[in-house]
């Protein structure tokens, strides 16, 4: 959802900073929403407490209803006479690191749950993995081993990947996914205990395949 002042050309899409769009780092109330999307029908649905909305993103009326709903999630200093805009573009991915390179535009975010638990133990607080919005969760590894994957190839099941970029954690991770309240300053705690703000890694696909729950992680080659 593009902010009211964001300029995005759907016919000639270019990567933009995540700060041009609505996101948890600045609109933490988004965390309380439950959403779903059916790509075959274009039906977008969301629940906010007792309020429900289902709208077709392919028609003007549906898009307008979605935009009106999200307008109220903007802080007062970001509101204007214009509403947030639902934008889309063919063959374009909206990711928070895509602005850095075309490869990162298609990167996959992986989170090592052992690393999350190590951070939990140090700060004495539970960290729901949903805070980190990863595409893939991996279990059964040593804490922080994913940092060693940078610029190396590995296999997740039958899919071959290369480590592209360690994931720098931003204020979005401060937001509790259940309460939508900022209750733990994750970047600050990472810096305090480890001297960096990385947790997780972005991978790029070298050789595709089907990935299944329970697949193992091994070094490629």
PDB file of C-alpha atoms in Angstrom:
ATOM      1  CA  UNK A   1       0.000   0.000   0.000  1.00  0.00           C
ATOM      2  CA  UNK A   2       1.757   3.143  -1.242  1.00  0.00           C
ATOM      3  CA  UNK A   3       1.673   6.234   0.960  1.00  0.00           C
ATOM      4  CA  UNK A   4      -0.323   9.242  -0.295  1.00  0.00           C
ATOM      5  CA  UNK A   5       2.808  11.125  -1.441  1.00  0.00           C
ATOM      6  CA  UNK A   6       4.483   8.110  -3.087  1.00  0.00           C
ATOM      7  CA  UNK A   7       5.051   8.314  -6.831  1.00  0.00           C
ATOM      8  CA  UNK A   8       4.912   4.842  -8.402  1.00  0.00           C
ATOM      9  CA  UNK A   9       4.429   4.221 -12.126  1.00  0.00           C
ATOM     10  CA  UNK A  10       2.630   0.910 -12.559  1.00  0.00           C
ATOM     11  CA  UNK A  11       3.488   0.849 -16.278  1.00  0.00           C
ATOM     12  CA  UNK A  12       7.194   1.375 -15.619  1.00  0.00           C
ATOM     13  CA  UNK A  13       7.821   0.083 -12.087  1.00  0.00           C
ATOM     14  CA  UNK A  14      11.049   0.937 -10.329  1.00  0.00           C
ATOM     15  CA  UNK A  15      12.208  -0.326  -6.910  1.00  0.00           C
ATOM     16  CA  UNK A  16      11.382   2.142  -4.162  1.00  0.00           C
ATOM     17  CA  UNK A  17      12.420   2.406  -0.534  1.00  0.00           C
ATOM     18  CA  UNK A  18      10.120   0.614   1.887  1.00  0.00           C
ATOM     19  CA  UNK A  19       9.518   3.996   3.513  1.00  0.00           C
ATOM     20  CA  UNK A  20       7.368   4.869   0.476  1.00  0.00           C
ATOM     21  CA  UNK A  21       4.813   2.267   1.597  1.00  0.00           C
ATOM     22  CA  UNK A  22       2.805   1.409   4.675  1.00  0.00           C
ATOM     23  CA  UNK A  23       4.775  -0.904   6.971  1.00  0.00           C
ATOM     24  CA  UNK A  24       5.142  -2.028  10.568  1.00  0.00           C
ATOM     25  CA  UNK A  25       8.254   0.085  11.129  1.00  0.00           C
ATOM     26  CA  UNK A  26       6.054   3.194  11.055  1.00  0.00           C
ATOM     27  CA  UNK A  27       2.449   1.975  11.247  1.00  0.00           C
ATOM     28  CA  UNK A  28       2.560  -0.636  14.007  1.00  0.00           C
ATOM     29  CA  UNK A  29      -1.255  -0.875  14.160  1.00  0.00           C
ATOM     30  CA  UNK A  30      -1.025  -2.974  10.987  1.00  0.00           C
ATOM     31  CA  UNK A  31       0.140  -5.889  13.160  1.00  0.00           C
ATOM     32  CA  UNK A  32      -3.345  -6.468  14.509  1.00  0.00           C
ATOM     33  CA  UNK A  33      -4.806  -7.147  11.063  1.00  0.00           C
ATOM     34  CA  UNK A  34      -5.512 -10.641   9.781  1.00  0.00           C
ATOM     35  CA  UNK A  35      -5.397 -10.694   5.999  1.00  0.00           C
ATOM     36  CA  UNK A  36      -5.746 -13.146   3.136  1.00  0.00           C
ATOM     37  CA  UNK A  37      -5.637 -12.917  -0.636  1.00  0.00           C
ATOM     38  CA  UNK A  38      -6.991 -15.279  -3.295  1.00  0.00           C
ATOM     39  CA  UNK A  39      -4.930 -14.765  -6.427  1.00  0.00           C
ATOM     40  CA  UNK A  40      -7.382 -16.741  -8.567  1.00  0.00           C
ATOM     41  CA  UNK A  41     -10.300 -14.418  -7.796  1.00  0.00           C
ATOM     42  CA  UNK A  42      -8.578 -11.195  -6.746  1.00  0.00           C
ATOM     43  CA  UNK A  43     -10.478 -11.221  -3.453  1.00  0.00           C
ATOM     44  CA  UNK A  44      -8.608  -9.498  -0.611  1.00  0.00           C
ATOM     45  CA  UNK A  45     -10.000 -10.032   2.877  1.00  0.00           C
ATOM     46  CA  UNK A  46      -9.040  -8.624   6.258  1.00  0.00           C
ATOM     47  CA  UNK A  47     -10.221  -8.690   9.842  1.00  0.00           C
ATOM     48  CA  UNK A  48      -9.603  -6.000  12.446  1.00  0.00           C
ATOM     49  CA  UNK A  49     -11.313  -7.122  15.621  1.00  0.00           C
ATOM     50  CA  UNK A  50     -15.006  -7.197  14.792  1.00  0.00           C
ATOM     51  CA  UNK A  51     -14.567  -5.270  11.543  1.00  0.00           C
ATOM     52  CA  UNK A  52     -14.314  -7.272   8.332  1.00  0.00           C
ATOM     53  CA  UNK A  53     -13.700  -6.300   4.736  1.00  0.00           C
ATOM     54  CA  UNK A  54     -13.633  -8.351   1.547  1.00  0.00           C
ATOM     55  CA  UNK A  55     -13.022  -6.560  -1.734  1.00  0.00           C
ATOM     56  CA  UNK A  56     -12.021  -7.367  -5.296  1.00  0.00           C
ATOM     57  CA  UNK A  57      -8.668  -5.749  -6.136  1.00  0.00           C
ATOM     58  CA  UNK A  58      -9.489  -5.983  -9.853  1.00  0.00           C
ATOM     59  CA  UNK A  59     -12.328  -3.445  -9.726  1.00  0.00           C
ATOM     60  CA  UNK A  60     -12.221   0.258  -8.897  1.00  0.00           C
ATOM     61  CA  UNK A  61     -14.831  -0.052  -6.135  1.00  0.00           C
ATOM     62  CA  UNK A  62     -12.911  -2.812  -4.398  1.00  0.00           C
ATOM     63  CA  UNK A  63      -9.614  -0.974  -4.549  1.00  0.00           C
ATOM     64  CA  UNK A  64     -11.246   2.199  -3.227  1.00  0.00           C
ATOM     65  CA  UNK A  65     -12.727   0.302  -0.267  1.00  0.00           C
ATOM     66  CA  UNK A  66      -9.318  -1.176   0.596  1.00  0.00           C
ATOM     67  CA  UNK A  67      -7.603   2.203   0.317  1.00  0.00           C
ATOM     68  CA  UNK A  68     -10.223   3.844   2.537  1.00  0.00           C
ATOM     69  CA  UNK A  69      -9.755   1.137   5.164  1.00  0.00           C
ATOM     70  CA  UNK A  70      -5.978   1.567   5.319  1.00  0.00           C
ATOM     71  CA  UNK A  71      -6.185   5.364   5.381  1.00  0.00           C
ATOM     72  CA  UNK A  72      -7.145   5.276   9.055  1.00  0.00           C
ATOM     73  CA  UNK A  73      -3.941   3.421   9.939  1.00  0.00           C
ATOM     74  CA  UNK A  74      -1.821   6.410   8.987  1.00  0.00           C
ATOM     75  CA  UNK A  75      -0.497   8.521  11.895  1.00  0.00           C
ATOM     76  CA  UNK A  76      -1.928  12.024  11.979  1.00  0.00           C
ATOM     77  CA  UNK A  77       1.309  13.584  10.709  1.00  0.00           C
ATOM     78  CA  UNK A  78       1.173  11.365   7.596  1.00  0.00           C
ATOM     79  CA  UNK A  79      -2.466  11.941   6.676  1.00  0.00           C
ATOM     80  CA  UNK A  80      -3.442  14.201   3.793  1.00  0.00           C
ATOM     81  CA  UNK A  81      -6.330  14.849   1.447  1.00  0.00           C
ATOM     82  CA  UNK A  82      -5.130  11.851  -0.577  1.00  0.00           C
ATOM     83  CA  UNK A  83      -5.536   8.255   0.571  1.00  0.00           C
ATOM     84  CA  UNK A  84      -2.923   5.484   0.481  1.00  0.00           C
ATOM     85  CA  UNK A  85      -2.924   3.805  -2.922  1.00  0.00           C
ATOM     86  CA  UNK A  86      -3.075   0.105  -3.714  1.00  0.00           C
ATOM     87  CA  UNK A  87      -0.453  -0.383  -6.414  1.00  0.00           C
ATOM     88  CA  UNK A  88       0.600  -3.352  -8.507  1.00  0.00           C
ATOM     89  CA  UNK A  89       2.823  -4.026 -11.509  1.00  0.00           C
ATOM     90  CA  UNK A  90       3.491  -7.042 -13.682  1.00  0.00           C
ATOM     91  CA  UNK A  91       6.738  -8.927 -12.988  1.00  0.00           C
ATOM     92  CA  UNK A  92       7.580  -6.599 -10.107  1.00  0.00           C
ATOM     93  CA  UNK A  93       8.169  -7.634  -6.492  1.00  0.00           C
ATOM     94  CA  UNK A  94       7.597  -5.337  -3.536  1.00  0.00           C
ATOM     95  CA  UNK A  95      10.312  -6.205  -1.019  1.00  0.00           C
ATOM     96  CA  UNK A  96      12.102  -4.157   1.607  1.00  0.00           C
ATOM     97  CA  UNK A  97      15.552  -4.892   0.118  1.00  0.00           C
ATOM     98  CA  UNK A  98      14.713  -4.923  -3.585  1.00  0.00           C
ATOM     99  CA  UNK A  99      15.893  -1.343  -3.944  1.00  0.00           C
ATOM    100  CA  UNK A 100      19.495  -2.549  -3.459  1.00  0.00           C
ATOM    101  CA  UNK A 101      19.722  -4.884  -6.482  1.00  0.00           C
ATOM    102  CA  UNK A 102      17.648  -6.883  -8.965  1.00  0.00           C
ATOM    103  CA  UNK A 103      18.789 -10.115  -7.282  1.00  0.00           C
ATOM    104  CA  UNK A 104      17.570  -8.960  -3.911  1.00  0.00           C
ATOM    105  CA  UNK A 105      14.253  -8.056  -5.526  1.00  0.00           C
ATOM    106  CA  UNK A 106      13.649 -11.818  -5.738  1.00  0.00           C
ATOM    107  CA  UNK A 107      15.449 -12.881  -2.558  1.00  0.00           C
ATOM    108  CA  UNK A 108      13.976 -15.236   0.032  1.00  0.00           C
ATOM    109  CA  UNK A 109      14.159 -14.453   3.733  1.00  0.00           C
ATOM    110  CA  UNK A 110      15.281 -17.310   6.004  1.00  0.00           C
ATOM    111  CA  UNK A 111      15.164 -17.326   9.808  1.00  0.00           C
ATOM    112  CA  UNK A 112      17.091 -19.744  12.030  1.00  0.00           C
ATOM    113  CA  UNK A 113      14.874 -20.399  15.063  1.00  0.00           C
ATOM    114  CA  UNK A 114      17.905 -21.366  17.165  1.00  0.00           C
ATOM    115  CA  UNK A 115      19.247 -17.839  16.736  1.00  0.00           C
ATOM    116  CA  UNK A 116      15.915 -16.411  17.861  1.00  0.00           C
ATOM    117  CA  UNK A 117      15.990 -18.579  20.977  1.00  0.00           C
ATOM    118  CA  UNK A 118      19.564 -17.526  21.733  1.00  0.00           C
ATOM    119  CA  UNK A 119      18.510 -13.885  21.643  1.00  0.00           C
ATOM    120  CA  UNK A 120      15.459 -14.716  23.787  1.00  0.00           C
ATOM    121  CA  UNK A 121      17.665 -16.298  26.448  1.00  0.00           C
ATOM    122  CA  UNK A 122      19.908 -13.252  26.606  1.00  0.00           C
ATOM    123  CA  UNK A 123      17.146 -10.658  26.918  1.00  0.00           C
ATOM    124  CA  UNK A 124      14.801 -12.789  29.040  1.00  0.00           C
ATOM    125  CA  UNK A 125      11.818 -12.179  26.764  1.00  0.00           C
ATOM    126  CA  UNK A 126       9.932 -14.404  24.326  1.00  0.00           C
ATOM    127  CA  UNK A 127      10.264 -13.404  20.682  1.00  0.00           C
ATOM    128  CA  UNK A 128       7.506 -14.662  18.427  1.00  0.00           C
ATOM    129  CA  UNK A 129       9.126 -15.597  15.059  1.00  0.00           C
ATOM    130  CA  UNK A 130       6.316 -13.698  13.324  1.00  0.00           C
ATOM    131  CA  UNK A 131       8.091 -10.491  14.302  1.00  0.00           C
ATOM    132  CA  UNK A 132      10.689 -11.276  11.642  1.00  0.00           C
ATOM    133  CA  UNK A 133       8.310 -12.005   8.718  1.00  0.00           C
ATOM    134  CA  UNK A 134      10.529 -14.694   7.167  1.00  0.00           C
ATOM    135  CA  UNK A 135       9.606 -16.763   4.122  1.00  0.00           C
ATOM    136  CA  UNK A 136      11.285 -19.886   5.526  1.00  0.00           C
ATOM    137  CA  UNK A 137      11.869 -21.002   9.130  1.00  0.00           C
ATOM    138  CA  UNK A 138      14.627 -23.548   9.804  1.00  0.00           C
ATOM    139  CA  UNK A 139      14.990 -25.698  12.915  1.00  0.00           C
ATOM    140  CA  UNK A 140      17.661 -28.013  14.317  1.00  0.00           C
ATOM    141  CA  UNK A 141      20.723 -25.882  13.489  1.00  0.00           C
ATOM    142  CA  UNK A 142      23.286 -24.203  15.715  1.00  0.00           C
ATOM    143  CA  UNK A 143      22.548 -20.585  16.637  1.00  0.00           C
ATOM    144  CA  UNK A 144      23.876 -18.047  14.155  1.00  0.00           C
ATOM    145  CA  UNK A 145      25.216 -20.652  11.688  1.00  0.00           C
ATOM    146  CA  UNK A 146      23.241 -18.842   8.981  1.00  0.00           C
ATOM    147  CA  UNK A 147      25.766 -15.995   9.134  1.00  0.00           C
ATOM    148  CA  UNK A 148      28.285 -18.415   7.633  1.00  0.00           C
ATOM    149  CA  UNK A 149      26.098 -18.924   4.551  1.00  0.00           C
ATOM    150  CA  UNK A 150      26.881 -15.477   3.186  1.00  0.00           C
ATOM    151  CA  UNK A 151      28.336 -15.862  -0.350  1.00  0.00           C
ATOM    152  CA  UNK A 152      28.124 -19.657  -0.016  1.00  0.00           C
ATOM    153  CA  UNK A 153      25.768 -22.161  -1.640  1.00  0.00           C
ATOM    154  CA  UNK A 154      23.510 -24.550   0.246  1.00  0.00           C
ATOM    155  CA  UNK A 155      20.626 -26.915  -0.336  1.00  0.00           C
ATOM    156  CA  UNK A 156      17.217 -26.727   1.298  1.00  0.00           C
ATOM    157  CA  UNK A 157      15.741 -30.003   0.198  1.00  0.00           C
ATOM    158  CA  UNK A 158      16.136 -30.126  -3.576  1.00  0.00           C
ATOM    159  CA  UNK A 159      16.447 -26.353  -3.981  1.00  0.00           C
ATOM    160  CA  UNK A 160      19.886 -24.772  -4.322  1.00  0.00           C
ATOM    161  CA  UNK A 161      20.487 -21.320  -2.881  1.00  0.00           C
ATOM    162  CA  UNK A 162      23.272 -18.811  -2.343  1.00  0.00           C
ATOM    163  CA  UNK A 163      23.557 -16.552   0.682  1.00  0.00           C
ATOM    164  CA  UNK A 164      23.061 -12.978  -0.508  1.00  0.00           C
ATOM    165  CA  UNK A 165      22.762 -10.614   2.444  1.00  0.00           C
ATOM    166  CA  UNK A 166      22.405 -10.800   6.205  1.00  0.00           C
ATOM    167  CA  UNK A 167      19.078  -9.393   7.357  1.00  0.00           C
ATOM    168  CA  UNK A 168      19.409  -6.059   9.142  1.00  0.00           C
ATOM    169  CA  UNK A 169      16.618  -5.736  11.659  1.00  0.00           C
ATOM    170  CA  UNK A 170      14.561  -2.552  11.721  1.00  0.00           C
ATOM    171  CA  UNK A 171      11.960  -1.076  14.117  1.00  0.00           C
ATOM    172  CA  UNK A 172       9.269  -3.335  12.625  1.00  0.00           C
ATOM    173  CA  UNK A 173      10.622  -6.141  14.829  1.00  0.00           C
ATOM    174  CA  UNK A 174       9.823  -4.081  17.929  1.00  0.00           C
ATOM    175  CA  UNK A 175       6.104  -4.645  17.325  1.00  0.00           C
ATOM    176  CA  UNK A 176       4.352  -7.464  19.175  1.00  0.00           C
ATOM    177  CA  UNK A 177       2.355  -9.364  16.496  1.00  0.00           C
ATOM    178  CA  UNK A 178      -0.498 -10.044  18.929  1.00  0.00           C
ATOM    179  CA  UNK A 179      -0.894  -6.694  20.676  1.00  0.00           C
ATOM    180  CA  UNK A 180       0.499  -4.410  17.904  1.00  0.00           C
ATOM    181  CA  UNK A 181       2.437  -2.604  20.667  1.00  0.00           C
ATOM    182  CA  UNK A 182       6.149  -1.816  20.494  1.00  0.00           C
ATOM    183  CA  UNK A 183       7.394  -3.768  23.490  1.00  0.00           C
ATOM    184  CA  UNK A 184      10.945  -4.997  22.690  1.00  0.00           C
ATOM    185  CA  UNK A 185      13.622  -2.984  20.919  1.00  0.00           C
ATOM    186  CA  UNK A 186      15.078  -5.901  18.955  1.00  0.00           C
ATOM    187  CA  UNK A 187      17.744  -3.935  17.010  1.00  0.00           C
ATOM    188  CA  UNK A 188      19.030  -2.409  20.248  1.00  0.00           C
ATOM    189  CA  UNK A 189      19.171  -5.806  21.973  1.00  0.00           C
ATOM    190  CA  UNK A 190      21.011  -7.367  19.040  1.00  0.00           C
ATOM    191  CA  UNK A 191      23.573  -4.581  19.152  1.00  0.00           C
ATOM    192  CA  UNK A 192      23.890  -4.870  22.934  1.00  0.00           C
ATOM    193  CA  UNK A 193      24.622  -8.594  22.950  1.00  0.00           C
ATOM    194  CA  UNK A 194      26.202  -9.235  19.553  1.00  0.00           C
ATOM    195  CA  UNK A 195      27.530  -5.926  18.260  1.00  0.00           C
ATOM    196  CA  UNK A 196      25.354  -6.006  15.123  1.00  0.00           C
ATOM    197  CA  UNK A 197      21.672  -5.852  14.148  1.00  0.00           C
ATOM    198  CA  UNK A 198      21.545  -8.935  11.910  1.00  0.00           C
ATOM    199  CA  UNK A 199      19.130 -11.817  12.442  1.00  0.00           C
ATOM    200  CA  UNK A 200      18.417 -14.062   9.458  1.00  0.00           C
ATOM    201  CA  UNK A 201      19.676 -14.089   5.887  1.00  0.00           C
ATOM    202  CA  UNK A 202      18.443 -13.451   2.363  1.00  0.00           C
ATOM    203  CA  UNK A 203      19.008 -16.265  -0.129  1.00  0.00           C
ATOM    204  CA  UNK A 204      18.729 -16.305  -3.890  1.00  0.00           C
ATOM    205  CA  UNK A 205      17.679 -19.404  -5.829  1.00  0.00           C
ATOM    206  CA  UNK A 206      20.389 -20.976  -7.985  1.00  0.00           C
ATOM    207  CA  UNK A 207      18.477 -24.113  -8.952  1.00  0.00           C
ATOM    208  CA  UNK A 208      14.755 -24.329  -8.386  1.00  0.00           C
ATOM    209  CA  UNK A 209      12.617 -27.178  -7.154  1.00  0.00           C
ATOM    210  CA  UNK A 210       9.880 -28.053  -4.707  1.00  0.00           C
ATOM    211  CA  UNK A 211      10.535 -27.192  -1.054  1.00  0.00           C
ATOM    212  CA  UNK A 212       8.618 -29.161   1.568  1.00  0.00           C
ATOM    213  CA  UNK A 213       8.197 -28.905   5.329  1.00  0.00           C
ATOM    214  CA  UNK A 214      10.804 -31.181   6.919  1.00  0.00           C
ATOM    215  CA  UNK A 215      13.408 -30.839   4.161  1.00  0.00           C
ATOM    216  CA  UNK A 216      16.995 -30.756   5.405  1.00  0.00           C
ATOM    217  CA  UNK A 217      19.602 -28.021   5.065  1.00  0.00           C
ATOM    218  CA  UNK A 218      22.984 -29.103   3.679  1.00  0.00           C
ATOM    219  CA  UNK A 219      26.032 -27.541   2.034  1.00  0.00           C
ATOM    220  CA  UNK A 220      25.831 -27.575  -1.778  1.00  0.00           C
ATOM    221  CA  UNK A 221      28.364 -29.516  -3.857  1.00  0.00           C
TER     222      UNK A 221
END
